[in-house]
Amino acid sequence: MRPLRAWLLRLRGVFRANRDGRFAEEIGAHLEMHVRDLIESGLSPDEARRQAIMKLGGVESTRQACRDTEQLPWVENLLRDCRFTLRTLAKNPGFTVVALAALMLGTGASTAVFSVVESVLLRPLPYTDPDRLVWIHDGLTQGDKSGWSACMEDFLLWQTRARSFARLAAFTGDHFALTGDGQAEELGGADVTARFFDTLGVRPLVGQTFAADADQPGRERTALISERLWRSRYAARSDILGRSIVLDGEPVAVIGVMPSSFRFVFPDADVWRILPLTPPTRRGPFILRGIARLRPGVTLGEVNAEMAGLAQGVERADPKRLERLRYPVVGLTEAIVGNVRTLLVALEVAVALVLLIAVFNVGNLLLARAAVREQEIAIRLSIGAGRKRLIQQLLTESIVLALAGGGIGVFLAFICTRFLRTNPPPGVPRLETLSVDGHVLLFTLLICILSGIAFGLVPAIGATRPNLSMVLQEGGRGGGEGLRRRRLRNIFVVAEIAIAVILLSGAGLLIRSFLLLGEVPIGFGARPDHLLTLQVAPSGDIYGQQQRLAIYWDAVIREVGSLPGVDSAALSIWLPPDHAAMSDSFEIQGKTPPDGGPVVPVPIVSDGYFRTLQIPLLRGRTFDGRDTPTSPPVTIISENLARRYFPGEDPVGKHLKHGGPQSDNPYMEIVGVVADVPYEGAGAPDEPVYYESSSQIPDRPMWLAVRTHGDPHRLIPAIRNRVAALDGNVPISHIGTMDESMYASVALPRFRSILMGAFALIALLLAAIGIYGVMTYSVLQRTQELAIRLALGATRGNVIGRVVGHGIFLALCGIAIGSVGALGFVRTLRSMLFHVSPGDPAIFAGVAFLLFAVALTASYIPALRAARKDPLRALRRE
């Protein structure tokens, strides 16, 4: 440190000596000038020097004063430049409004998207040491589909054999019927193992988390509730701890309250109930998800190697039933946000391109403005103004302009982020913490300053290098410098068009993909806007008896089906397009491979389900009164399953078993084949489906589907009353129409299509303004040339052709360059496309035609104005 400090002191001394030397030279020169003036006035040399020193105030004192104020002039200059900039912008409202609008759109969009990226991707998870938290999957490949949930058998294996974890837990999403103290209510939540909260490193607001052995079989069921539920239902009473609440008909003791800031996977969770580690009787069902905290020093590579060894051991123990078993481990952050990372990166690229177009646009405006100010700048240079000082002033103008546009953009971003926080698109996690915080504001400040320098530097340098004699003689209409400036403006326009091509191509692909998604066959004939759906969740020991549950469901269908205006009513644990429930594997006698069929939806439906939704029956029959708890079990399969496993033959009469080869379930007779219906989302690939009868296997909770011949919303009060009359303790939730469910199921594709489309529209508008501005300025510069052509006999068509041809040439250059860039950009969107190729020629051709038409229109207007101008008036510059 000492040699470095000595070197810095020596360097400071050199700079100070140089500065003092400069001061001495300047003061000496100033003193000698005064002495010469006094000698010329008649004083003697000695008297002249004495009076000059007296007037100067002393050489040393003057040197000290200059040294003390050395740092102040740049601050004064900056303040003076800022005041001058504000006055100049106020005198040019047209330029100011257009420039601010462009910058507002660019910085506002950048700020809003960066705030989302910062909240979702960059902000650490709100848990202790989040970098050591991992997510564990079951990667068993069955057929052509990989499961990403684990079963209890997997978790017990991890718990006893894995050595890389300091803590380990499992959870599964659930919904609970809360009854017994007030109105019945359905709550979202999760069943979790004992170390769940300890693994995450979070503490309750009130009470405690689960004991280490709370998940052992036979222990009392306990739960933690959310702060929202504690305050809304229990008025934040302090005696909540130890209180018994009834969840799904079972008493559960409340041991703690989690703060409202706690979020994990399920944003609407109000209950976390202990999950007993009851040893399973078979492998599956696959409903658990594992989380763990790594031991210090353990890497992802090491833990994945250990888990791969465990999977191989399980596979070797049962090679006939298991194939390609894996337990992949990923970071918790990646598991939570990985699905939207591509979308957010694409949006970041899109807003960066929009900002770049805004920079080019404002740069073009400044170039035009610099041409107007050529004479002013030339005069200032000719009377001694320094070029560096002028560049500083012009850069100050551009940065002030960028900061003003950025300030308006931040306000726009505040509005956008507030809307996204209150109306989050499904599939985008962590938006509840979305805000324009200090990091985002610092980012905005940085891009404003960089943007101001970017669009201001080139015009400032060009404006301060004029041909003084030519500018002063011709009133600001130059030759060589004007040519360079025109070339730069043309380059800016070509760049704007190229970027617009990139954004429009991406938006076009996403919009077409979204439209194709809406054309996916829904598989049923009932009008979605005439189908009312609601979930009914009976609970308690009384409904644990299958006979009593079956009687209740029969009563619900009978009561609701008898209402005026109801055509048909039915029940199902699954509803299209994505109201998911149970999935499991299957085995077809003599048909499926040793490990069974893939994990697929298994809707349990009532007799009238296919009639209510009007799902076409292709072969055999549907469920009816012959299917009772005591009759042989039956199933109905989808067309996809029949096509895949019964090619060229009739599946009716064949037998299928629920759960795969390892299950003890009896074989069910296939009695019918129905049309394919999407149960895992409109964009999901067609999957085999097999249905079971709720008359033979009653289940809960279930969706009630009601087909009406009028507005279904008018029947909601009557349906509520009929269901409540049967049992007031049964909660009803998720009331809406099938049409609304289908609309919500494509919310994320719609969100990204609208957002990318908005960016593309902004880019198109800015590009059109850029072309129009260049053409207008070009016509203005060529006024005399065009007038001479007209005077010499050129037709208006010739003049229009020359001007429009220039605009079309710029457009074609931009389209060609942008198409190449678009091919690279759209590849990042591949995972978001549905039945659309990233290189779709129709989209690229449409984008090229659109921009060509915009360029043609933007060029034609100033060309027509020039052709209509009187040549004599143009030659006189009137």
PDB file of N, CA, C and O in Angstrom, residues 220-274:
ATOM      1  N   GLU A 220     -51.225 -36.816  15.455  1.00  0.00           N
ATOM      2  CA  GLU A 220     -52.349 -35.904  15.300  1.00  0.00           C
ATOM      3  C   GLU A 220     -52.134 -35.027  14.070  1.00  0.00           C
ATOM      4  O   GLU A 220     -51.032 -34.542  13.817  1.00  0.00           O
ATOM      5  N   ARG A 221     -53.209 -34.815  13.280  1.00  0.00           N
ATOM      6  CA  ARG A 221     -53.111 -33.957  12.099  1.00  0.00           C
ATOM      7  C   ARG A 221     -53.049 -32.505  12.544  1.00  0.00           C
ATOM      8  O   ARG A 221     -53.888 -32.030  13.306  1.00  0.00           O
ATOM      9  N   THR A 222     -52.054 -31.790  12.048  1.00  0.00           N
ATOM     10  CA  THR A 222     -51.871 -30.373  12.375  1.00  0.00           C
ATOM     11  C   THR A 222     -51.736 -29.565  11.092  1.00  0.00           C
ATOM     12  O   THR A 222     -51.531 -30.120  10.011  1.00  0.00           O
ATOM     13  N   ALA A 223     -51.838 -28.250  11.227  1.00  0.00           N
ATOM     14  CA  ALA A 223     -51.760 -27.391  10.045  1.00  0.00           C
ATOM     15  C   ALA A 223     -51.350 -25.989  10.448  1.00  0.00           C
ATOM     16  O   ALA A 223     -51.496 -25.585  11.608  1.00  0.00           O
ATOM     17  N   LEU A 224     -50.821 -25.248   9.471  1.00  0.00           N
ATOM     18  CA  LEU A 224     -50.608 -23.810   9.602  1.00  0.00           C
ATOM     19  C   LEU A 224     -51.539 -23.118   8.618  1.00  0.00           C
ATOM     20  O   LEU A 224     -51.831 -23.655   7.548  1.00  0.00           O
ATOM     21  N   ILE A 225     -52.012 -21.949   8.993  1.00  0.00           N
ATOM     22  CA  ILE A 225     -52.915 -21.202   8.122  1.00  0.00           C
ATOM     23  C   ILE A 225     -52.260 -19.881   7.729  1.00  0.00           C
ATOM     24  O   ILE A 225     -51.273 -19.450   8.337  1.00  0.00           O
ATOM     25  N   SER A 226     -52.826 -19.237   6.726  1.00  0.00           N
ATOM     26  CA  SER A 226     -52.274 -17.972   6.248  1.00  0.00           C
ATOM     27  C   SER A 226     -52.761 -16.810   7.100  1.00  0.00           C
ATOM     28  O   SER A 226     -53.807 -16.892   7.772  1.00  0.00           O
ATOM     29  N   GLU A 227     -52.008 -15.720   7.055  1.00  0.00           N
ATOM     30  CA  GLU A 227     -52.411 -14.506   7.767  1.00  0.00           C
ATOM     31  C   GLU A 227     -53.741 -13.980   7.231  1.00  0.00           C
ATOM     32  O   GLU A 227     -54.572 -13.478   7.998  1.00  0.00           O
ATOM     33  N   ARG A 228     -53.961 -14.119   5.921  1.00  0.00           N
ATOM     34  CA  ARG A 228     -55.228 -13.661   5.336  1.00  0.00           C
ATOM     35  C   ARG A 228     -56.414 -14.400   5.951  1.00  0.00           C
ATOM     36  O   ARG A 228     -57.417 -13.788   6.342  1.00  0.00           O
ATOM     37  N   LEU A 229     -56.320 -15.729   6.034  1.00  0.00           N
ATOM     38  CA  LEU A 229     -57.406 -16.521   6.616  1.00  0.00           C
ATOM     39  C   LEU A 229     -57.569 -16.210   8.102  1.00  0.00           C
ATOM     40  O   LEU A 229     -58.695 -16.104   8.609  1.00  0.00           O
ATOM     41  N   TRP A 230     -56.451 -16.044   8.799  1.00  0.00           N
ATOM     42  CA  TRP A 230     -56.494 -15.747  10.247  1.00  0.00           C
ATOM     43  C   TRP A 230     -57.235 -14.437  10.503  1.00  0.00           C
ATOM     44  O   TRP A 230     -58.050 -14.344  11.416  1.00  0.00           O
ATOM     45  N   ARG A 231     -56.981 -13.445   9.679  1.00  0.00           N
ATOM     46  CA  ARG A 231     -57.614 -12.135   9.909  1.00  0.00           C
ATOM     47  C   ARG A 231     -59.053 -12.103   9.391  1.00  0.00           C
ATOM     48  O   ARG A 231     -59.923 -11.506  10.024  1.00  0.00           O
ATOM     49  N   SER A 232     -59.319 -12.710   8.235  1.00  0.00           N
ATOM     50  CA  SER A 232     -60.649 -12.599   7.639  1.00  0.00           C
ATOM     51  C   SER A 232     -61.676 -13.498   8.320  1.00  0.00           C
ATOM     52  O   SER A 232     -62.832 -13.102   8.517  1.00  0.00           O
ATOM     53  N   ARG A 233     -61.294 -14.709   8.703  1.00  0.00           N
ATOM     54  CA  ARG A 233     -62.271 -15.647   9.276  1.00  0.00           C
ATOM     55  C   ARG A 233     -62.216 -15.701  10.793  1.00  0.00           C
ATOM     56  O   ARG A 233     -63.238 -15.916  11.452  1.00  0.00           O
ATOM     57  N   TYR A 234     -61.028 -15.485  11.360  1.00  0.00           N
ATOM     58  CA  TYR A 234     -60.878 -15.626  12.814  1.00  0.00           C
ATOM     59  C   TYR A 234     -60.531 -14.316  13.495  1.00  0.00           C
ATOM     60  O   TYR A 234     -60.156 -14.310  14.676  1.00  0.00           O
ATOM     61  N   ALA A 235     -60.644 -13.199  12.776  1.00  0.00           N
ATOM     62  CA  ALA A 235     -60.469 -11.851  13.340  1.00  0.00           C
ATOM     63  C   ALA A 235     -59.140 -11.693  14.071  1.00  0.00           C
ATOM     64  O   ALA A 235     -59.050 -10.962  15.057  1.00  0.00           O
ATOM     65  N   ALA A 236     -58.103 -12.390  13.610  1.00  0.00           N
ATOM     66  CA  ALA A 236     -56.752 -12.320  14.182  1.00  0.00           C
ATOM     67  C   ALA A 236     -56.741 -12.620  15.676  1.00  0.00           C
ATOM     68  O   ALA A 236     -55.950 -12.029  16.432  1.00  0.00           O
ATOM     69  N   ARG A 237     -57.592 -13.550  16.114  1.00  0.00           N
ATOM     70  CA  ARG A 237     -57.670 -13.878  17.538  1.00  0.00           C
ATOM     71  C   ARG A 237     -56.422 -14.621  17.993  1.00  0.00           C
ATOM     72  O   ARG A 237     -55.882 -15.477  17.286  1.00  0.00           O
ATOM     73  N   SER A 238     -55.979 -14.295  19.196  1.00  0.00           N
ATOM     74  CA  SER A 238     -54.746 -14.896  19.717  1.00  0.00           C
ATOM     75  C   SER A 238     -54.934 -16.351  20.120  1.00  0.00           C
ATOM     76  O   SER A 238     -53.954 -17.083  20.257  1.00  0.00           O
ATOM     77  N   ASP A 239     -56.188 -16.790  20.321  1.00  0.00           N
ATOM     78  CA  ASP A 239     -56.419 -18.174  20.736  1.00  0.00           C
ATOM     79  C   ASP A 239     -56.508 -19.129  19.553  1.00  0.00           C
ATOM     80  O   ASP A 239     -56.999 -20.252  19.686  1.00  0.00           O
ATOM     81  N   ILE A 240     -56.035 -18.673  18.356  1.00  0.00           N
ATOM     82  CA  ILE A 240     -56.076 -19.541  17.195  1.00  0.00           C
ATOM     83  C   ILE A 240     -55.161 -20.741  17.380  1.00  0.00           C
ATOM     84  O   ILE A 240     -55.418 -21.832  16.867  1.00  0.00           O
ATOM     85  N   LEU A 241     -54.047 -20.571  18.127  1.00  0.00           N
ATOM     86  CA  LEU A 241     -53.102 -21.662  18.327  1.00  0.00           C
ATOM     87  C   LEU A 241     -53.743 -22.759  19.163  1.00  0.00           C
ATOM     88  O   LEU A 241     -54.302 -22.514  20.230  1.00  0.00           O
ATOM     89  N   GLY A 242     -53.671 -23.967  18.650  1.00  0.00           N
ATOM     90  CA  GLY A 242     -54.275 -25.104  19.336  1.00  0.00           C
ATOM     91  C   GLY A 242     -55.733 -25.304  18.998  1.00  0.00           C
ATOM     92  O   GLY A 242     -56.321 -26.328  19.376  1.00  0.00           O
ATOM     93  N   ARG A 243     -56.313 -24.349  18.291  1.00  0.00           N
ATOM     94  CA  ARG A 243     -57.725 -24.469  17.935  1.00  0.00           C
ATOM     95  C   ARG A 243     -57.904 -25.541  16.873  1.00  0.00           C
ATOM     96  O   ARG A 243     -57.093 -25.672  15.957  1.00  0.00           O
ATOM     97  N   SER A 244     -58.975 -26.298  16.971  1.00  0.00           N
ATOM     98  CA  SER A 244     -59.263 -27.357  16.009  1.00  0.00           C
ATOM     99  C   SER A 244     -60.202 -26.824  14.942  1.00  0.00           C
ATOM    100  O   SER A 244     -61.261 -26.268  15.242  1.00  0.00           O
ATOM    101  N   ILE A 245     -59.791 -26.948  13.684  1.00  0.00           N
ATOM    102  CA  ILE A 245     -60.650 -26.584  12.558  1.00  0.00           C
ATOM    103  C   ILE A 245     -60.937 -27.851  11.767  1.00  0.00           C
ATOM    104  O   ILE A 245     -60.199 -28.838  11.856  1.00  0.00           O
ATOM    105  N   VAL A 246     -62.000 -27.833  10.996  1.00  0.00           N
ATOM    106  CA  VAL A 246     -62.414 -29.018  10.256  1.00  0.00           C
ATOM    107  C   VAL A 246     -62.067 -28.836   8.786  1.00  0.00           C
ATOM    108  O   VAL A 246     -62.622 -27.965   8.106  1.00  0.00           O
ATOM    109  N   LEU A 247     -61.109 -29.631   8.314  1.00  0.00           N
ATOM    110  CA  LEU A 247     -60.696 -29.621   6.913  1.00  0.00           C
ATOM    111  C   LEU A 247     -61.090 -30.942   6.276  1.00  0.00           C
ATOM    112  O   LEU A 247     -60.669 -32.010   6.750  1.00  0.00           O
ATOM    113  N   ASP A 248     -61.894 -30.865   5.237  1.00  0.00           N
ATOM    114  CA  ASP A 248     -62.384 -32.071   4.560  1.00  0.00           C
ATOM    115  C   ASP A 248     -63.025 -33.048   5.541  1.00  0.00           C
ATOM    116  O   ASP A 248     -62.859 -34.272   5.439  1.00  0.00           O
ATOM    117  N   GLY A 249     -63.743 -32.491   6.518  1.00  0.00           N
ATOM    118  CA  GLY A 249     -64.453 -33.318   7.481  1.00  0.00           C
ATOM    119  C   GLY A 249     -63.604 -33.908   8.588  1.00  0.00           C
ATOM    120  O   GLY A 249     -64.103 -34.654   9.427  1.00  0.00           O
ATOM    121  N   GLU A 250     -62.328 -33.549   8.666  1.00  0.00           N
ATOM    122  CA  GLU A 250     -61.413 -34.102   9.666  1.00  0.00           C
ATOM    123  C   GLU A 250     -60.895 -32.975  10.548  1.00  0.00           C
ATOM    124  O   GLU A 250     -60.443 -31.940  10.051  1.00  0.00           O
ATOM    125  N   PRO A 251     -60.943 -33.133  11.870  1.00  0.00           N
ATOM    126  CA  PRO A 251     -60.412 -32.088  12.758  1.00  0.00           C
ATOM    127  C   PRO A 251     -58.889 -31.995  12.650  1.00  0.00           C
ATOM    128  O   PRO A 251     -58.186 -33.000  12.668  1.00  0.00           O
ATOM    129  N   VAL A 252     -58.422 -30.761  12.525  1.00  0.00           N
ATOM    130  CA  VAL A 252     -56.983 -30.498  12.391  1.00  0.00           C
ATOM    131  C   VAL A 252     -56.632 -29.370  13.349  1.00  0.00           C
ATOM    132  O   VAL A 252     -57.335 -28.354  13.408  1.00  0.00           O
ATOM    133  N   ALA A 253     -55.536 -29.514  14.126  1.00  0.00           N
ATOM    134  CA  ALA A 253     -55.122 -28.494  15.087  1.00  0.00           C
ATOM    135  C   ALA A 253     -54.240 -27.458  14.408  1.00  0.00           C
ATOM    136  O   ALA A 253     -53.271 -27.804  13.718  1.00  0.00           O
ATOM    137  N   VAL A 254     -54.573 -26.182  14.603  1.00  0.00           N
ATOM    138  CA  VAL A 254     -53.768 -25.088  14.063  1.00  0.00           C
ATOM    139  C   VAL A 254     -52.607 -24.820  15.009  1.00  0.00           C
ATOM    140  O   VAL A 254     -52.815 -24.558  16.204  1.00  0.00           O
ATOM    141  N   ILE A 255     -51.374 -24.853  14.486  1.00  0.00           N
ATOM    142  CA  ILE A 255     -50.194 -24.641  15.340  1.00  0.00           C
ATOM    143  C   ILE A 255     -49.448 -23.364  14.975  1.00  0.00           C
ATOM    144  O   ILE A 255     -48.500 -22.990  15.678  1.00  0.00           O
ATOM    145  N   GLY A 256     -49.856 -22.688  13.897  1.00  0.00           N
ATOM    146  CA  GLY A 256     -49.141 -21.474  13.527  1.00  0.00           C
ATOM    147  C   GLY A 256     -49.836 -20.716  12.409  1.00  0.00           C
ATOM    148  O   GLY A 256     -50.748 -21.226  11.748  1.00  0.00           O
ATOM    149  N   VAL A 257     -49.389 -19.464  12.223  1.00  0.00           N
ATOM    150  CA  VAL A 257     -49.910 -18.586  11.174  1.00  0.00           C
ATOM    151  C   VAL A 257     -48.729 -18.083  10.354  1.00  0.00           C
ATOM    152  O   VAL A 257     -47.789 -17.497  10.910  1.00  0.00           O
ATOM    153  N   MET A 258     -48.774 -18.304   9.033  1.00  0.00           N
ATOM    154  CA  MET A 258     -47.705 -17.846   8.156  1.00  0.00           C
ATOM    155  C   MET A 258     -47.983 -16.416   7.709  1.00  0.00           C
ATOM    156  O   MET A 258     -49.133 -16.066   7.407  1.00  0.00           O
ATOM    157  N   PRO A 259     -46.961 -15.553   7.657  1.00  0.00           N
ATOM    158  CA  PRO A 259     -47.179 -14.149   7.262  1.00  0.00           C
ATOM    159  C   PRO A 259     -47.636 -14.047   5.815  1.00  0.00           C
ATOM    160  O   PRO A 259     -47.377 -14.932   4.999  1.00  0.00           O
ATOM    161  N   SER A 260     -48.289 -12.937   5.500  1.00  0.00           N
ATOM    162  CA  SER A 260     -48.809 -12.731   4.142  1.00  0.00           C
ATOM    163  C   SER A 260     -47.695 -12.640   3.111  1.00  0.00           C
ATOM    164  O   SER A 260     -47.933 -12.842   1.917  1.00  0.00           O
ATOM    165  N   SER A 261     -46.482 -12.344   3.556  1.00  0.00           N
ATOM    166  CA  SER A 261     -45.356 -12.246   2.626  1.00  0.00           C
ATOM    167  C   SER A 261     -44.875 -13.615   2.150  1.00  0.00           C
ATOM    168  O   SER A 261     -44.125 -13.707   1.178  1.00  0.00           O
ATOM    169  N   PHE A 262     -45.308 -14.696   2.825  1.00  0.00           N
ATOM    170  CA  PHE A 262     -44.841 -16.034   2.444  1.00  0.00           C
ATOM    171  C   PHE A 262     -45.605 -16.524   1.222  1.00  0.00           C
ATOM    172  O   PHE A 262     -46.833 -16.562   1.210  1.00  0.00           O
ATOM    173  N   ARG A 263     -44.876 -16.870   0.182  1.00  0.00           N
ATOM    174  CA  ARG A 263     -45.457 -17.438  -1.033  1.00  0.00           C
ATOM    175  C   ARG A 263     -44.571 -18.592  -1.463  1.00  0.00           C
ATOM    176  O   ARG A 263     -43.347 -18.513  -1.410  1.00  0.00           O
ATOM    177  N   PHE A 264     -45.214 -19.681  -1.905  1.00  0.00           N
ATOM    178  CA  PHE A 264     -44.438 -20.787  -2.446  1.00  0.00           C
ATOM    179  C   PHE A 264     -45.308 -21.564  -3.428  1.00  0.00           C
ATOM    180  O   PHE A 264     -46.257 -22.249  -3.022  1.00  0.00           O
ATOM    181  N   VAL A 265     -45.006 -21.436  -4.694  1.00  0.00           N
ATOM    182  CA  VAL A 265     -45.628 -22.172  -5.790  1.00  0.00           C
ATOM    183  C   VAL A 265     -47.116 -21.846  -5.951  1.00  0.00           C
ATOM    184  O   VAL A 265     -47.575 -21.464  -7.014  1.00  0.00           O
ATOM    185  N   PHE A 266     -47.895 -21.993  -4.839  1.00  0.00           N
ATOM    186  CA  PHE A 266     -49.329 -21.749  -4.909  1.00  0.00           C
ATOM    187  C   PHE A 266     -49.622 -20.388  -4.292  1.00  0.00           C
ATOM    188  O   PHE A 266     -49.668 -20.248  -3.070  1.00  0.00           O
ATOM    189  N   PRO A 267     -49.833 -19.352  -5.090  1.00  0.00           N
ATOM    190  CA  PRO A 267     -49.999 -18.004  -4.531  1.00  0.00           C
ATOM    191  C   PRO A 267     -51.268 -17.829  -3.715  1.00  0.00           C
ATOM    192  O   PRO A 267     -51.355 -16.915  -2.905  1.00  0.00           O
ATOM    193  N   ASP A 268     -52.276 -18.697  -3.916  1.00  0.00           N
ATOM    194  CA  ASP A 268     -53.528 -18.546  -3.185  1.00  0.00           C
ATOM    195  C   ASP A 268     -53.623 -19.479  -1.986  1.00  0.00           C
ATOM    196  O   ASP A 268     -54.707 -19.687  -1.435  1.00  0.00           O
ATOM    197  N   ALA A 269     -52.504 -20.059  -1.556  1.00  0.00           N
ATOM    198  CA  ALA A 269     -52.535 -21.035  -0.462  1.00  0.00           C
ATOM    199  C   ALA A 269     -52.935 -20.369   0.860  1.00  0.00           C
ATOM    200  O   ALA A 269     -52.411 -19.321   1.217  1.00  0.00           O
ATOM    201  N   ASP A 270     -53.891 -20.997   1.558  1.00  0.00           N
ATOM    202  CA  ASP A 270     -54.331 -20.533   2.874  1.00  0.00           C
ATOM    203  C   ASP A 270     -54.097 -21.567   3.960  1.00  0.00           C
ATOM    204  O   ASP A 270     -54.215 -21.250   5.145  1.00  0.00           O
ATOM    205  N   VAL A 271     -53.801 -22.816   3.583  1.00  0.00           N
ATOM    206  CA  VAL A 271     -53.626 -23.891   4.555  1.00  0.00           C
ATOM    207  C   VAL A 271     -52.454 -24.759   4.120  1.00  0.00           C
ATOM    208  O   VAL A 271     -52.320 -25.095   2.944  1.00  0.00           O
ATOM    209  N   TRP A 272     -51.602 -25.107   5.099  1.00  0.00           N
ATOM    210  CA  TRP A 272     -50.538 -26.083   4.893  1.00  0.00           C
ATOM    211  C   TRP A 272     -50.740 -27.187   5.923  1.00  0.00           C
ATOM    212  O   TRP A 272     -50.438 -27.017   7.111  1.00  0.00           O
ATOM    213  N   ARG A 273     -51.260 -28.313   5.466  1.00  0.00           N
ATOM    214  CA  ARG A 273     -51.607 -29.424   6.362  1.00  0.00           C
ATOM    215  C   ARG A 273     -50.519 -30.478   6.322  1.00  0.00           C
ATOM    216  O   ARG A 273     -49.911 -30.724   5.281  1.00  0.00           O
ATOM    217  N   ILE A 274     -50.272 -31.109   7.456  1.00  0.00           N
ATOM    218  CA  ILE A 274     -49.233 -32.130   7.524  1.00  0.00           C
ATOM    219  C   ILE A 274     -49.614 -33.319   6.660  1.00  0.00           C
ATOM    220  O   ILE A 274     -50.780 -33.714   6.591  1.00  0.00           O
TER     221      ILE A 274
END
